[in-house]
Coordinates of C-alpha atoms in Angstrom, one line a residue:
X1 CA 80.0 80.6 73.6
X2 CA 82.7 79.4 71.5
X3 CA 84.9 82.4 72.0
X4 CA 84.1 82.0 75.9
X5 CA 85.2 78.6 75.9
X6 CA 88.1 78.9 74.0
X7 CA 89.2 82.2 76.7
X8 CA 88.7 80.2 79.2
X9 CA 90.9 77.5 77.8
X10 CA 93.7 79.9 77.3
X11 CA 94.0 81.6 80.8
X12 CA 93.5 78.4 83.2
X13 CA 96.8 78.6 82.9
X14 CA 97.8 81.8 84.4
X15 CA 94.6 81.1 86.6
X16 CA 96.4 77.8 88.0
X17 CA 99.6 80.2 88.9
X18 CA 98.0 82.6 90.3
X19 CA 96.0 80.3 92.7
X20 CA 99.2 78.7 93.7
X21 CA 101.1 81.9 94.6
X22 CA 98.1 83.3 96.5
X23 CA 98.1 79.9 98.6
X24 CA 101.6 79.5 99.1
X25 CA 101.2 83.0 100.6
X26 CA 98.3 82.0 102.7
X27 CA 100.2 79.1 103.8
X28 CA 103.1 81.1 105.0
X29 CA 101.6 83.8 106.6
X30 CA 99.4 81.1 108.6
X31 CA 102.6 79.1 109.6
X32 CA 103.8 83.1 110.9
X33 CA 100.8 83.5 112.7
X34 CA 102.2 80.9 115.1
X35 CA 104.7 83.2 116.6
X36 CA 102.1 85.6 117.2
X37 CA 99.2 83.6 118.4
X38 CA 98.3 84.7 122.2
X39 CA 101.5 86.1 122.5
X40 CA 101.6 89.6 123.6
X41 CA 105.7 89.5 123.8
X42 CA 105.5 89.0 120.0
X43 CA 103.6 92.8 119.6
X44 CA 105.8 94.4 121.6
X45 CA 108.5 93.6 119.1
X46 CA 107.0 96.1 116.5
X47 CA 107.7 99.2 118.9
X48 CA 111.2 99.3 117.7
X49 CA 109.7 99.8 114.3
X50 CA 108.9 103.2 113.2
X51 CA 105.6 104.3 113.8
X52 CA 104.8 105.9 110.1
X53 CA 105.7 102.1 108.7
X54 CA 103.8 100.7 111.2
X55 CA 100.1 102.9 110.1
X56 CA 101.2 102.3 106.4
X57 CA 101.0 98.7 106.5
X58 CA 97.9 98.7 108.9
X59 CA 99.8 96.7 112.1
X60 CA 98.4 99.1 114.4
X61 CA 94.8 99.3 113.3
X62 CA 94.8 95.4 114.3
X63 CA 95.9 92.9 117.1
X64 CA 98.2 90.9 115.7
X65 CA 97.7 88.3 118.5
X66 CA 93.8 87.5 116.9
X67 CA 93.6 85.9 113.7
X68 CA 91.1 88.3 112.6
X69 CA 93.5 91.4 113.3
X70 CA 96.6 89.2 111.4
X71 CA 94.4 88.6 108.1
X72 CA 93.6 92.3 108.5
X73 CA 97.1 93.0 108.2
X74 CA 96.9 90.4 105.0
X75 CA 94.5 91.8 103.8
X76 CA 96.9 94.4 101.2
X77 CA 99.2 91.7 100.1
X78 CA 96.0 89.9 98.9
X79 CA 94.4 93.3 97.0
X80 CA 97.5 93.6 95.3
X81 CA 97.6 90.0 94.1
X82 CA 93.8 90.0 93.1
X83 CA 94.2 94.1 91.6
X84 CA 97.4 92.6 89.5
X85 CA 96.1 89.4 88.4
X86 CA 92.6 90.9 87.4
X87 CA 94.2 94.1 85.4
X88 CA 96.4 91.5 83.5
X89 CA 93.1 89.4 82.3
X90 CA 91.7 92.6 81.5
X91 CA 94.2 94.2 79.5
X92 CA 95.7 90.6 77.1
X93 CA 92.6 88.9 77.6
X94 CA 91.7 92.2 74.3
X95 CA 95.2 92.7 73.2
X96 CA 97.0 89.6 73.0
X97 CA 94.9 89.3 69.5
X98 CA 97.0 92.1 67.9
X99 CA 100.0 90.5 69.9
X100 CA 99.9 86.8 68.5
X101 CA 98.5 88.0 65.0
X102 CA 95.2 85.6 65.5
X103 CA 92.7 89.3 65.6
X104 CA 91.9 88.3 61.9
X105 CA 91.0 85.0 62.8
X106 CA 88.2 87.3 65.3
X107 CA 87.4 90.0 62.6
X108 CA 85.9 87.1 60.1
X109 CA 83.8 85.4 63.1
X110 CA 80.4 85.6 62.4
X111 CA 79.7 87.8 65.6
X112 CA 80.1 91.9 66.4
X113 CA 83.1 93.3 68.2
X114 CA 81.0 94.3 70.9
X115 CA 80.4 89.9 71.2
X116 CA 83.8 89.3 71.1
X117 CA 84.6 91.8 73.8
X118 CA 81.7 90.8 76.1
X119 CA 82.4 86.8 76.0
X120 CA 86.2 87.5 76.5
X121 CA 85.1 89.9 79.6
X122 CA 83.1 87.4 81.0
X123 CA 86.4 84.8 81.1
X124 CA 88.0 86.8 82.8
X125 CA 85.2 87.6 85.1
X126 CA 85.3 83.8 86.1
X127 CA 88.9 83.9 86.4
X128 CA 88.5 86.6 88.9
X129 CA 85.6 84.8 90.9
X130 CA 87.6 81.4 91.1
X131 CA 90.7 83.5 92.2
X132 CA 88.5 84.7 95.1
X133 CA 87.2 81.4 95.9
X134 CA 90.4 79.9 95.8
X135 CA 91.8 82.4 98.6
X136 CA 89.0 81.9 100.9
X137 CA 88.6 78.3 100.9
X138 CA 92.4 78.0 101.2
X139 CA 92.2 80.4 104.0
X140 CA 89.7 78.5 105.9
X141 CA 92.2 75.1 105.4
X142 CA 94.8 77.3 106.6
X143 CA 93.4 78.5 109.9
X144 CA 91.3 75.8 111.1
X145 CA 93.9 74.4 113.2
X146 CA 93.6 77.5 115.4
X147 CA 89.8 77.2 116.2
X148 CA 88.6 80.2 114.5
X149 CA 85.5 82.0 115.9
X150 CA 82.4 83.4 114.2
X151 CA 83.7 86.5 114.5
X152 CA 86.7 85.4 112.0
X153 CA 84.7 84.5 109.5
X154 CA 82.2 87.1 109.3
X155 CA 85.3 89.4 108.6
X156 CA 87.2 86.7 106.6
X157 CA 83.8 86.7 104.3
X158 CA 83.6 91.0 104.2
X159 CA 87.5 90.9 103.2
X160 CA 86.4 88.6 99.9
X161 CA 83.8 90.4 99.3
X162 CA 85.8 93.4 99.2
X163 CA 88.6 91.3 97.4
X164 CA 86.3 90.6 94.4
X165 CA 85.0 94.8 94.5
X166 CA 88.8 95.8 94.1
X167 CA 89.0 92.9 91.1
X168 CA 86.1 94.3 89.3
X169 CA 87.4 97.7 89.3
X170 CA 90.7 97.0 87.8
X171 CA 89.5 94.1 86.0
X172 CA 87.5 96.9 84.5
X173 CA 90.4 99.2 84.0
X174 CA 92.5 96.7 82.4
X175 CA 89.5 96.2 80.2
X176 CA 89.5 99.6 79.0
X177 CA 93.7 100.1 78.5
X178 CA 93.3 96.3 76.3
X179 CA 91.0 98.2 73.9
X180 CA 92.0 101.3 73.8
X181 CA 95.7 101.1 73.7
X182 CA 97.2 101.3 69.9
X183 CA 100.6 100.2 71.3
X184 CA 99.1 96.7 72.7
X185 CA 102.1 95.7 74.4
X186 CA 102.0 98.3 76.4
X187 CA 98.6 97.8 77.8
X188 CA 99.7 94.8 80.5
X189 CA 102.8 97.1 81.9
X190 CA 100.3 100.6 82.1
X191 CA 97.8 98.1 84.2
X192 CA 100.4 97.4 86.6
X193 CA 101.9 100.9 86.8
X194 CA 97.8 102.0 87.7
X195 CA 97.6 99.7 90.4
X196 CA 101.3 100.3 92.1
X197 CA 100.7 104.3 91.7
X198 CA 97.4 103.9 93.5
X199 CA 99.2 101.9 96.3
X200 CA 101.4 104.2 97.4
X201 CA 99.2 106.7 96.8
X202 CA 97.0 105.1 99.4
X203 CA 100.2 104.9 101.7
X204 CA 100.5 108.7 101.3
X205 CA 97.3 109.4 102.6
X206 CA 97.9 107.5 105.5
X207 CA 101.4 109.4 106.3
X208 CA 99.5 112.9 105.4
X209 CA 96.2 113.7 106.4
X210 CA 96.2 117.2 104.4
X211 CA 96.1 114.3 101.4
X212 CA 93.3 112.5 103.1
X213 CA 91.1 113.6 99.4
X214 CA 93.0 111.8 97.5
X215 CA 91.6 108.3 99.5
X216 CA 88.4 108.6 96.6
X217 CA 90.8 108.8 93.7
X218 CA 92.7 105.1 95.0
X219 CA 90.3 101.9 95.2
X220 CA 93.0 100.6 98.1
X221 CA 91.3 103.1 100.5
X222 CA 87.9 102.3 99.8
X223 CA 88.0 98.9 101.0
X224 CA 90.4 99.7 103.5
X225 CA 90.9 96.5 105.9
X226 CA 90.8 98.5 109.3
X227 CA 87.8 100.3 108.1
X228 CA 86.4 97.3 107.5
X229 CA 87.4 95.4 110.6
X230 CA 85.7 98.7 112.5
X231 CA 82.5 98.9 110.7
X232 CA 81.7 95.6 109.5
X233 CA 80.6 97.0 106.1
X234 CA 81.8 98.5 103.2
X235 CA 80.7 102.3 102.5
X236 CA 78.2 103.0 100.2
X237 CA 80.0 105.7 98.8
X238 CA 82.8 104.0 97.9
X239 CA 80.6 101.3 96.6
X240 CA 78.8 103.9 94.5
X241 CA 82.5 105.1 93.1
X242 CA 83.0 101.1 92.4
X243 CA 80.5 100.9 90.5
X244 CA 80.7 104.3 88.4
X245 CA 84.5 103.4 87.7
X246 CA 83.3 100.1 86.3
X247 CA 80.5 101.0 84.1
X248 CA 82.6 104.3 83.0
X249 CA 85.3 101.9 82.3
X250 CA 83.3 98.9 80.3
X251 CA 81.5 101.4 78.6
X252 CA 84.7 103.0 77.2
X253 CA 85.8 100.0 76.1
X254 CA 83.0 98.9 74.0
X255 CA 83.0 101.9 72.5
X256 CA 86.5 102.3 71.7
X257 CA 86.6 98.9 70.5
X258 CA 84.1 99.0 67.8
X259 CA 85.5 102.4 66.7
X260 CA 89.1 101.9 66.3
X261 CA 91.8 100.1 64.1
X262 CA 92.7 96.5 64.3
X263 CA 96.4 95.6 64.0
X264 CA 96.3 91.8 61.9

């Protein structure tokens, strides 16, 4: 509990700046929302765009006129916020013990590795279930000024729901690279590199269908917002990948942990 605590401590922090950078973008995309609010002129506008921009960043799966279609189109800046954020817990939340010198302090705790990995998981669990929470009550602020209807936040609600699966995963991932990786320092930069090679590898797919296989190897396309905003549920299959990437992922890292060398 101590070790917990004491996590927690450390990253409200970085939890504090990320909240604020996810609402100042909330706030702006709102206050841009204005211009297209109701305003069919405003759509036309993205015909002089090219159409293959246009499918990568979703603006013609959704009306941009409805507030549900705009927070569709949202929707990716938000993964890649939440994907980032969680990868970094993940990965310094383990490694930044051989980083500041302080794993020694760890190693003559009274409690296993596989404690010490589980209570500093479980921070940065919370970190990721405050960060959702955060976006969706700041969302609802944002928008109630435009009379949102059920229908907003019934997809609002499956959006952070998806939000929180695409944090797990590389919450999970970030989990694995913080234990495994001998070169600690590399483990936050290797997270990152994960999640931006995934994104444009979900863009790909989008520009090439013969790629169209690839959409189970990036966790962008299994919570893909259009999909989403169509069905009105995630996939089971992709909820079944989810949660095999997860325990795969956690499990390697317990393992790994208890097996290998310590830097002090």
């Amino acid at each position: 509990m101590n070790i917990f605590l004491r996590e927690l401590r450390a990253n409200l922090k970085s939890l504090l700046i990320w909240s604020l950078i996810v609402s100042f973008l909330i706030m702006m995309a709102v206050a841009k929302f204005s211009g297209f609010a109701n305003d069919p002129e405003m759509v036309k506008m993205l015909d002089s765009m090219p159409p293959a921009l246009l499918d990568a960043l979703s603006m013609r799966a959704f009306n941009l006129t409805t507030l549900s279609g705009f927070y569709g189109v949202m929707f990716i800046y938000f993964s890649l916020m939440a994907a980032i954020a969680a990868a970094m817990w993940g990965s310094d939340i383990i490694s930044k013990e051989e980083r500041d010198k302080t794993v020694e302090f760890s190693l003559v705790l009274p409690v296993s590795r596989s404690r010490v990995v589980t209570a500093k998981a479980l921070a940065a669990l919370v970190n990721c279930i405050a960060f959702v929470l955060i976006t969706w009550l700041v969302s609802l602020v944002g928008v109630r000024s435009y009379d949102p209807d059920q229908a907003f936040y019934t997809f609002l609600a499956l959006e952070m729901q998806a939000l929180f699966m695409i944090e797990l995963i590389f919450l999970a991932i970030g989990l694995l690279l913080g234990c495994a990786m001998k070169q600690y320092k590399r483990a936050g930069s290797t997270a990152v590199a994960i999640i931006l090679l995934t994104y444009f590898m979900s863009i790909v797919i989008v520009l090439q269908e013969k790629l169209d296989f690839l959409k189970y190897v990036t966790p962008f396309k299994y919570f893909d917002a259009g999909e989403l905003f169509r069905t009105g549920k995630m996939e089971g299959t992709y909820l079944l990948l989810t949660a095999g990437i997860i325990v795969i992922c956690v499990s390697l890292a317990y393992v790994i942990y208890n097996k290998r060398d310590l830097y002090i």
